[in-house]
Short mmCIF file of C-alpha atoms in Angstrom, two decimals:
data_model
loop_
_atom_site.label_atom_id
_atom_site.label_comp_id
_atom_site.label_asym_id
_atom_site.label_seq_id
_atom_site.Cartn_x
_atom_site.Cartn_y
_atom_site.Cartn_z
CA UNK A 938 -14.00 14.28 11.39
CA UNK A 939 -14.69 10.79 12.76
CA UNK A 940 -17.86 12.04 14.49
CA UNK A 941 -18.94 13.54 11.17
CA UNK A 942 -18.34 10.17 9.46
CA UNK A 943 -20.40 8.44 12.15
CA UNK A 944 -23.25 10.90 11.56
CA UNK A 945 -23.14 10.29 7.79
CA UNK A 946 -23.09 6.50 8.17
CA UNK A 947 -26.13 6.66 10.47
CA UNK A 948 -27.87 8.85 7.89
CA UNK A 949 -27.21 6.30 5.13
CA UNK A 950 -25.05 8.73 3.15
CA UNK A 951 -21.83 7.38 1.55
CA UNK A 952 -18.90 8.94 3.41
CA UNK A 953 -16.59 8.28 0.46
CA UNK A 954 -18.64 10.31 -2.04
CA UNK A 955 -19.05 13.16 0.45
CA UNK A 956 -15.27 13.24 0.89
CA UNK A 957 -14.77 13.30 -2.87
CA UNK A 958 -17.32 16.08 -3.41
CA UNK A 959 -16.17 18.27 -0.51
CA UNK A 960 -12.49 17.51 -1.17
CA UNK A 961 -12.76 18.65 -4.78
CA UNK A 962 -14.88 21.70 -3.91
CA UNK A 963 -12.70 22.98 -1.09
CA UNK A 964 -9.46 22.21 -2.95
CA UNK A 965 -10.71 24.23 -5.92
CA UNK A 966 -12.03 27.15 -3.85
CA UNK A 967 -8.99 27.45 -1.57
CA UNK A 968 -6.64 27.64 -4.55
CA UNK A 969 -8.98 29.87 -6.54
CA UNK A 970 -9.25 32.49 -3.80
CA UNK A 971 -5.62 32.23 -2.64
CA UNK A 972 -3.95 32.95 -5.97
CA UNK A 973 -5.14 36.59 -6.43
CA UNK A 974 -3.54 37.47 -3.07
CA UNK A 975 -0.30 35.70 -4.06
CA UNK A 976 -0.27 37.57 -7.39
CA UNK A 977 -0.79 40.89 -5.60
CA UNK A 978 2.04 40.26 -3.11
CA UNK A 979 4.35 38.93 -5.85
CA UNK A 980 3.89 42.08 -7.93
CA UNK A 981 4.30 44.37 -4.93
CA UNK A 982 7.51 42.63 -3.78
CA UNK A 983 8.75 41.92 -7.35
CA UNK A 984 8.75 38.15 -6.75
CA UNK A 985 8.52 37.37 -10.45
CA UNK A 986 9.89 34.87 -12.95
CA UNK A 987 12.41 36.61 -15.21
CA UNK A 988 12.52 35.46 -18.87
CA UNK A 989 15.65 33.35 -19.44
CA UNK A 990 17.26 30.81 -21.80
CA UNK A 991 14.56 28.17 -21.31
CA UNK A 992 11.69 30.65 -21.00
CA UNK A 993 8.90 30.78 -23.55
CA UNK A 994 7.44 34.00 -22.15
CA UNK A 995 8.62 37.56 -22.73
CA UNK A 996 7.44 39.40 -19.60
CA UNK A 997 7.92 38.97 -15.87
CA UNK A 998 5.20 36.75 -14.38
CA UNK A 999 4.54 35.82 -10.71
CA UNK A 1000 5.81 32.28 -10.09
CA UNK A 1001 4.59 31.40 -6.60
CA UNK A 1002 1.43 29.55 -7.62
CA UNK A 1003 2.85 26.43 -5.98
CA UNK A 1004 2.19 27.98 -2.57
CA UNK A 1005 -1.55 27.96 -3.25
CA UNK A 1006 -1.30 24.37 -4.52
CA UNK A 1007 0.44 23.27 -1.31
CA UNK A 1008 -1.95 25.27 0.88
CA UNK A 1009 -4.98 23.64 -0.72
CA UNK A 1010 -3.62 20.08 -0.79
CA UNK A 1011 -2.22 20.39 2.75
CA UNK A 1012 -5.57 21.45 4.20
CA UNK A 1013 -7.90 19.23 2.16
CA UNK A 1014 -5.81 16.06 2.26
CA UNK A 1015 -5.39 16.39 6.03
CA UNK A 1016 -9.18 16.60 6.44
CA UNK A 1017 -10.59 14.34 3.72
CA UNK A 1018 -7.73 11.84 3.24
CA UNK A 1019 -6.29 11.87 6.76
CA UNK A 1020 -5.88 8.07 6.63
CA UNK A 1021 -2.86 8.61 4.36
CA UNK A 1022 -1.10 10.68 7.01
CA UNK A 1023 -1.91 8.03 9.63
CA UNK A 1024 -0.53 5.30 7.39
CA UNK A 1025 2.46 7.20 5.97
CA UNK A 1026 3.85 9.18 8.92
CA UNK A 1027 6.48 11.12 6.98
CA UNK A 1028 4.32 12.17 4.04
CA UNK A 1029 3.28 15.58 5.37
CA UNK A 1030 6.79 16.35 6.62
CA UNK A 1031 8.11 15.66 3.11
CA UNK A 1032 5.59 18.07 1.60
CA UNK A 1033 6.65 20.79 4.07
CA UNK A 1034 10.34 20.37 3.14
CA UNK A 1035 9.51 20.53 -0.58
CA UNK A 1036 7.46 23.68 0.02
CA UNK A 1037 10.38 25.37 1.76
CA UNK A 1038 12.94 24.35 -0.88
CA UNK A 1039 10.59 25.26 -3.74
CA UNK A 1040 9.78 28.73 -2.37
CA UNK A 1041 13.46 29.41 -1.70
CA UNK A 1042 14.34 28.42 -5.26
CA UNK A 1043 11.50 30.45 -6.77
CA UNK A 1044 12.59 33.56 -4.86
CA UNK A 1045 16.41 33.45 -4.69
CA UNK A 1046 17.32 30.52 -7.03
CA UNK A 1047 19.08 27.83 -5.02
CA UNK A 1048 22.15 25.97 -6.18
CA UNK A 1049 21.36 22.65 -7.84
CA UNK A 1050 23.25 20.55 -5.28
CA UNK A 1051 21.26 22.05 -2.39
CA UNK A 1052 17.99 21.16 -4.12
CA UNK A 1053 19.30 17.67 -4.81
CA UNK A 1054 20.26 17.17 -1.15
CA UNK A 1055 16.75 18.27 -0.08
CA UNK A 1056 15.15 15.92 -2.62
CA UNK A 1057 17.28 13.03 -1.35
CA UNK A 1058 16.18 13.79 2.23
CA UNK A 1059 12.50 14.00 1.23
CA UNK A 1060 12.64 10.83 -0.85
CA UNK A 1061 14.47 8.95 1.93
CA UNK A 1062 11.90 10.02 4.50
CA UNK A 1063 9.06 8.59 2.44
CA UNK A 1064 10.86 5.50 1.15
CA UNK A 1065 12.54 4.45 4.41
CA UNK A 1066 10.28 6.10 6.99
CA UNK A 1067 6.92 5.38 5.33
CA UNK A 1068 8.06 2.25 3.46
CA UNK A 1069 6.78 3.50 0.08
CA UNK A 1070 9.00 1.38 -2.15
CA UNK A 1071 9.16 -0.34 -5.52
CA UNK A 1072 9.47 -3.90 -4.21
CA UNK A 1073 9.32 -5.77 -7.52
CA UNK A 1074 9.87 -5.16 -11.24
CA UNK A 1075 7.36 -7.90 -12.13
CA UNK A 1076 9.78 -9.54 -14.59
CA UNK A 1077 11.13 -6.44 -16.39
CA UNK A 1078 14.57 -7.53 -17.71
CA UNK A 1079 13.94 -10.80 -15.89
CA UNK A 1080 13.94 -9.08 -12.47
CA UNK A 1081 11.20 -9.80 -9.97
CA UNK A 1082 11.47 -9.14 -6.22
CA UNK A 1083 14.09 -6.56 -5.22
CA UNK A 1084 16.26 -6.85 -2.12
CA UNK A 1085 15.60 -4.23 0.57
CA UNK A 1086 18.71 -2.10 -0.10
CA UNK A 1087 18.26 -2.21 -3.90
CA UNK A 1088 14.54 -1.44 -3.48
CA UNK A 1089 15.26 1.58 -1.26
CA UNK A 1090 17.94 3.01 -3.57
CA UNK A 1091 15.87 2.42 -6.72
CA UNK A 1092 12.78 4.02 -5.12
CA UNK A 1093 14.72 7.08 -3.92
CA UNK A 1094 16.16 7.56 -7.42
CA UNK A 1095 12.65 7.18 -8.90
CA UNK A 1096 11.29 9.91 -6.62
CA UNK A 1097 14.16 12.26 -7.45
CA UNK A 1098 13.88 11.65 -11.21
CA UNK A 1099 10.10 12.25 -11.28
CA UNK A 1100 10.31 15.36 -9.08
CA UNK A 1101 12.84 16.91 -11.48
CA UNK A 1102 11.13 15.56 -14.60
CA UNK A 1103 7.91 17.38 -13.71
CA UNK A 1104 9.95 20.50 -13.10
CA UNK A 1105 11.38 20.22 -16.62
CA UNK A 1106 8.02 19.90 -18.42
CA UNK A 1107 6.77 23.06 -16.68
CA UNK A 1108 7.85 25.24 -19.60
CA UNK A 1109 4.62 26.41 -21.25
CA UNK A 1110 1.22 27.44 -19.98
CA UNK A 1111 -0.96 24.57 -18.85
CA UNK A 1112 1.38 21.65 -19.59
CA UNK A 1113 2.59 20.60 -16.12
CA UNK A 1114 -0.80 21.43 -14.58
CA UNK A 1115 -2.84 19.80 -17.33
CA UNK A 1116 -0.70 16.67 -17.33
CA UNK A 1117 -0.95 16.46 -13.53
CA UNK A 1118 -4.75 16.53 -13.80
CA UNK A 1119 -4.69 13.73 -16.38
CA UNK A 1120 -2.27 11.58 -14.34
CA UNK A 1121 -4.25 12.12 -11.14
CA UNK A 1122 -7.49 11.24 -12.93
CA UNK A 1123 -6.02 8.03 -14.37
CA UNK A 1124 -4.55 6.94 -11.03
CA UNK A 1125 -7.74 7.98 -9.22
CA UNK A 1126 -9.95 5.91 -11.54
CA UNK A 1127 -7.58 2.95 -11.14
CA UNK A 1128 -7.67 3.19 -7.34
CA UNK A 1129 -11.46 3.46 -7.39
CA UNK A 1130 -11.73 0.28 -9.46
CA UNK A 1131 -9.32 -1.52 -7.13
CA UNK A 1132 -11.64 -1.30 -4.16
CA UNK A 1133 -12.50 0.38 -0.89
CA UNK A 1134 -9.07 -0.10 0.69
CA UNK A 1135 -7.65 2.43 -1.80
CA UNK A 1136 -10.34 5.11 -1.36
CA UNK A 1137 -8.03 7.55 0.53
CA UNK A 1138 -5.78 7.59 -2.56
CA UNK A 1139 -8.84 8.27 -4.73
CA UNK A 1140 -9.69 11.26 -2.51
CA UNK A 1141 -6.08 12.52 -2.71
CA UNK A 1142 -6.21 12.27 -6.52
CA UNK A 1143 -9.48 14.24 -6.61
CA UNK A 1144 -8.02 16.92 -4.32
CA UNK A 1145 -5.01 17.29 -6.62
CA UNK A 1146 -7.36 17.62 -9.61
CA UNK A 1147 -9.43 20.30 -7.84
CA UNK A 1148 -6.48 22.43 -6.79
CA UNK A 1149 -4.71 22.19 -10.15
CA UNK A 1150 -7.86 23.05 -12.12
CA UNK A 1151 -8.20 26.23 -10.05
CA UNK A 1152 -4.53 27.03 -10.71
CA UNK A 1153 -5.01 26.46 -14.46
CA UNK A 1154 -7.76 29.09 -14.50
CA UNK A 1155 -5.07 31.68 -13.76
CA UNK A 1156 -2.17 30.00 -15.53
CA UNK A 1157 -4.11 29.94 -18.83
CA UNK A 1158 -5.58 33.42 -18.37
CA UNK A 1159 -5.33 35.83 -21.30
CA UNK A 1160 -5.03 38.74 -18.87
CA UNK A 1161 -1.45 39.39 -17.78
CA UNK A 1162 -2.59 40.78 -14.43
CA UNK A 1163 -4.18 37.39 -13.57
CA UNK A 1164 -1.43 35.15 -14.89
CA UNK A 1165 0.75 33.05 -12.58
CA UNK A 1166 3.17 30.13 -12.84
CA UNK A 1167 3.36 27.23 -10.36
CA UNK A 1168 7.14 27.63 -10.11
CA UNK A 1169 9.47 24.99 -8.70
CA UNK A 1170 7.28 24.82 -5.60
CA UNK A 1171 4.30 23.55 -7.55
CA UNK A 1172 6.14 21.32 -10.02
CA UNK A 1173 8.19 19.60 -7.28
CA UNK A 1174 5.10 19.04 -5.11
CA UNK A 1175 3.11 17.59 -8.00
CA UNK A 1176 6.05 15.48 -9.20
CA UNK A 1177 6.51 14.11 -5.68
CA UNK A 1178 2.81 13.33 -5.19
CA UNK A 1179 2.51 11.64 -8.58
CA UNK A 1180 5.63 9.57 -7.86
CA UNK A 1181 4.00 8.64 -4.53
CA UNK A 1182 0.70 7.62 -6.15
CA UNK A 1183 2.43 5.68 -8.94
CA UNK A 1184 4.55 3.65 -6.50
CA UNK A 1185 1.45 2.96 -4.38
CA UNK A 1186 -0.28 1.82 -7.59
CA UNK A 1187 2.51 -0.64 -8.42
CA UNK A 1188 2.60 -1.92 -4.84
CA UNK A 1189 -1.10 -2.90 -4.95
CA UNK A 1190 -0.35 -5.61 -7.52
CA UNK A 1191 2.40 -7.31 -5.52
CA UNK A 1192 0.99 -10.60 -4.31
CA UNK A 1193 1.02 -10.23 -0.53
CA UNK A 1194 -1.26 -11.51 2.19
CA UNK A 1195 -2.75 -8.70 4.30
CA UNK A 1196 -5.87 -8.96 6.48
CA UNK A 1197 -9.02 -7.49 4.89
CA UNK A 1198 -7.09 -6.40 1.78
CA UNK A 1199 -8.07 -7.92 -1.61
CA UNK A 1200 -5.31 -9.51 -3.68
CA UNK A 1201 -4.85 -8.24 -7.25
CA UNK A 1202 -2.57 -9.31 -10.04
CA UNK A 1203 -1.45 -7.36 -13.12
CA UNK A 1204 2.04 -8.22 -14.26
CA UNK A 1205 2.28 -5.11 -16.42
CA UNK A 1206 1.48 -2.73 -13.51
CA UNK A 1207 4.93 -1.01 -13.57
CA UNK A 1208 4.67 -0.43 -17.34
CA UNK A 1209 1.15 0.98 -17.01
CA UNK A 1210 2.52 3.40 -14.36
CA UNK A 1211 5.39 4.31 -16.73
CA UNK A 1212 2.85 4.88 -19.54
CA UNK A 1213 0.84 7.26 -17.35
CA UNK A 1214 4.00 9.24 -16.48
CA UNK A 1215 5.59 8.80 -19.91
CA UNK A 1216 5.75 12.50 -20.88
CA UNK A 1217 8.09 13.72 -18.08
CA UNK A 1218 10.13 10.48 -18.30
CA UNK A 1219 10.71 10.67 -22.07
CA UNK A 1220 11.17 14.45 -22.12
CA UNK A 1221 13.87 14.26 -19.45
CA UNK A 1222 15.68 11.32 -21.10
CA UNK A 1223 15.45 13.06 -24.48
CA UNK A 1224 17.05 16.34 -23.38
CA UNK A 1225 19.79 14.51 -21.44
CA UNK A 1226 20.65 12.41 -24.52
CA UNK A 1227 20.73 15.51 -26.76
CA UNK A 1228 22.96 17.41 -24.31
CA UNK A 1229 25.38 14.51 -23.96
CA UNK A 1230 25.52 14.07 -27.75
CA UNK A 1231 26.34 17.78 -28.05
CA UNK A 1232 29.04 17.33 -25.37
CA UNK A 1233 27.22 19.59 -22.94
CA UNK A 1234 26.39 19.12 -19.29
CA UNK A 1235 23.05 17.31 -18.70
CA UNK A 1236 22.15 20.21 -16.39
CA UNK A 1237 22.62 22.98 -18.98
CA UNK A 1238 19.41 24.83 -19.89
CA UNK A 1239 18.33 24.66 -23.53
CA UNK A 1240 15.24 24.58 -25.75
CA UNK A 1241 15.20 20.92 -26.74
CA UNK A 1242 12.13 20.00 -24.71
CA UNK A 1243 9.08 18.67 -26.52
CA UNK A 1244 7.06 21.81 -25.76
CA UNK A 1245 9.83 24.03 -27.19
CA UNK A 1246 9.76 21.99 -30.41
CA UNK A 1247 6.01 22.56 -30.79
CA UNK A 1248 6.39 26.30 -30.16
CA UNK A 1249 8.98 26.25 -32.95
CA UNK A 1250 6.14 25.10 -35.24
CA UNK A 1251 4.38 28.41 -34.44
CA UNK A 1252 1.79 26.77 -32.20
CA UNK A 1253 0.36 28.62 -29.21
CA UNK A 1254 0.96 27.44 -25.65
CA UNK A 1255 -2.57 26.10 -25.39
CA UNK A 1256 -2.42 24.16 -28.66
CA UNK A 1257 1.02 22.76 -27.82
CA UNK A 1258 -0.24 21.61 -24.43
CA UNK A 1259 -3.35 20.06 -25.99
CA UNK A 1260 -1.43 18.13 -28.67
CA UNK A 1261 1.17 16.85 -26.20
CA UNK A 1262 -1.44 15.63 -23.71
CA UNK A 1263 -3.61 13.99 -26.40
CA UNK A 1264 -0.62 12.15 -27.89
CA UNK A 1265 0.61 10.83 -24.55
CA UNK A 1266 -2.93 9.86 -23.54
CA UNK A 1267 -2.92 7.71 -26.66
CA UNK A 1268 0.15 5.91 -25.29
CA UNK A 1269 -1.71 5.22 -22.03
CA UNK A 1270 -4.62 3.79 -24.06
CA UNK A 1271 -2.23 1.53 -26.00
CA UNK A 1272 -0.57 0.34 -22.77
CA UNK A 1273 -3.96 -0.41 -21.21
CA UNK A 1274 -5.20 -2.26 -24.30
CA UNK A 1275 -2.01 -4.36 -24.48
CA UNK A 1276 -1.62 -4.78 -20.70
CA UNK A 1277 -1.74 -8.59 -20.87
CA UNK A 1278 1.10 -9.07 -23.38
CA UNK A 1279 4.73 -9.77 -22.38
CA UNK A 1280 5.84 -7.05 -19.94
CA UNK A 1281 9.19 -6.38 -21.67
CA UNK A 1282 7.55 -6.09 -25.08
CA UNK A 1283 4.96 -3.70 -23.65
CA UNK A 1284 7.69 -1.55 -22.06
CA UNK A 1285 9.53 -1.40 -25.40
CA UNK A 1286 6.33 -0.32 -27.21
CA UNK A 1287 5.60 2.40 -24.62
CA UNK A 1288 9.16 3.78 -24.70
CA UNK A 1289 9.33 3.75 -28.52
CA UNK A 1290 5.97 5.55 -28.80
CA UNK A 1291 7.16 8.04 -26.18
CA UNK A 1292 10.34 8.88 -28.08
CA UNK A 1293 8.48 8.97 -31.39
CA UNK A 1294 6.29 11.70 -29.89
CA UNK A 1295 9.42 13.57 -28.77
CA UNK A 1296 10.89 13.59 -32.29
CA UNK A 1297 7.67 13.97 -34.29
CA UNK A 1298 7.77 17.82 -34.06
CA UNK A 1299 11.35 17.76 -35.47
CA UNK A 1300 10.16 15.64 -38.40
CA UNK A 1301 7.24 18.01 -39.12
CA UNK A 1302 9.56 21.03 -38.88
CA UNK A 1303 12.01 19.54 -41.41
CA UNK A 1304 9.22 18.57 -43.82
CA UNK A 1305 7.86 22.12 -43.67
CA UNK A 1306 11.29 23.63 -44.38
CA UNK A 1307 11.91 21.23 -47.28
CA UNK A 1308 8.58 22.25 -48.86
CA UNK A 1309 9.50 25.94 -48.55
CA UNK A 1310 12.91 25.32 -50.16
CA UNK A 1311 11.30 23.35 -53.00
CA UNK A 1312 8.79 26.13 -53.67
#
């Protein structure tokens, strides 16, 4: 690969744009041509997702799409964004562990505590081994630099929460995949604007976009024989990678002196990252609050997720996904526009808008029922 880069530089061709173009192309093609084989094997071996309490589908559907996502990202990131694996030694090992745990859960359904133990191991590898940590809260609740132990524990919890939060929003066609594309695009654009030092993260974001777009072609298919879900394998991988990219994003704005690395400052960086990932964060908090208020376990399955509420309004999966993504993109736009105001005020605005979006479908549903009763 380094010889190839040398050849391109001598030819006057930008290595970065070649990596982006080829990374996207190969990520898309690998996933696109892998999924039909996975669907065929899943149907032959009856490795299917059975409709359950939380399900919004009525038939058995293959749920091993996450294997294709891992396969594509694993190959393309290792080739086109290999600098990340040089810099963060435990990153690839963490992806392998998540693949194993995800496939096991998709096939035989693992116990929750076993998944949690694996997620703790994976998060610890990256946080402690690769030093990917939230080192500062930039003044949120008056807290700035975090001590090492607090930083490690807080970062591990953040990884675990986001991994499971992405798993929870994967309830209707296109939502987890579509939201992953949007998050990756927003982080990718941000990294691109922040300079050459962050280009490997831009390439990783583009690779994620390419592989997920290919997956969405099948996930949103109207033909049942082509349809596939990403399963826990895909949602955990994407949740982990987006947690990784968001923490890297926050870390860029910590004022530190490194050779040949530009210094940036944006006090609201953590809140902007929260705004980008606001859907899984708010959805998870919302269902936990509802379950606790109903005196149920936070881990009990139910249909109180935002996407379930939109389906209750007789919307299709595609329309529900579209409305959710558009609304939460609006929150990102608000956070970006107000990024220079007080960080605590901005966090409050983002959280309130997030929860308003979670309860807006309930409000619409009640208004509709009241009109019917009146008539």
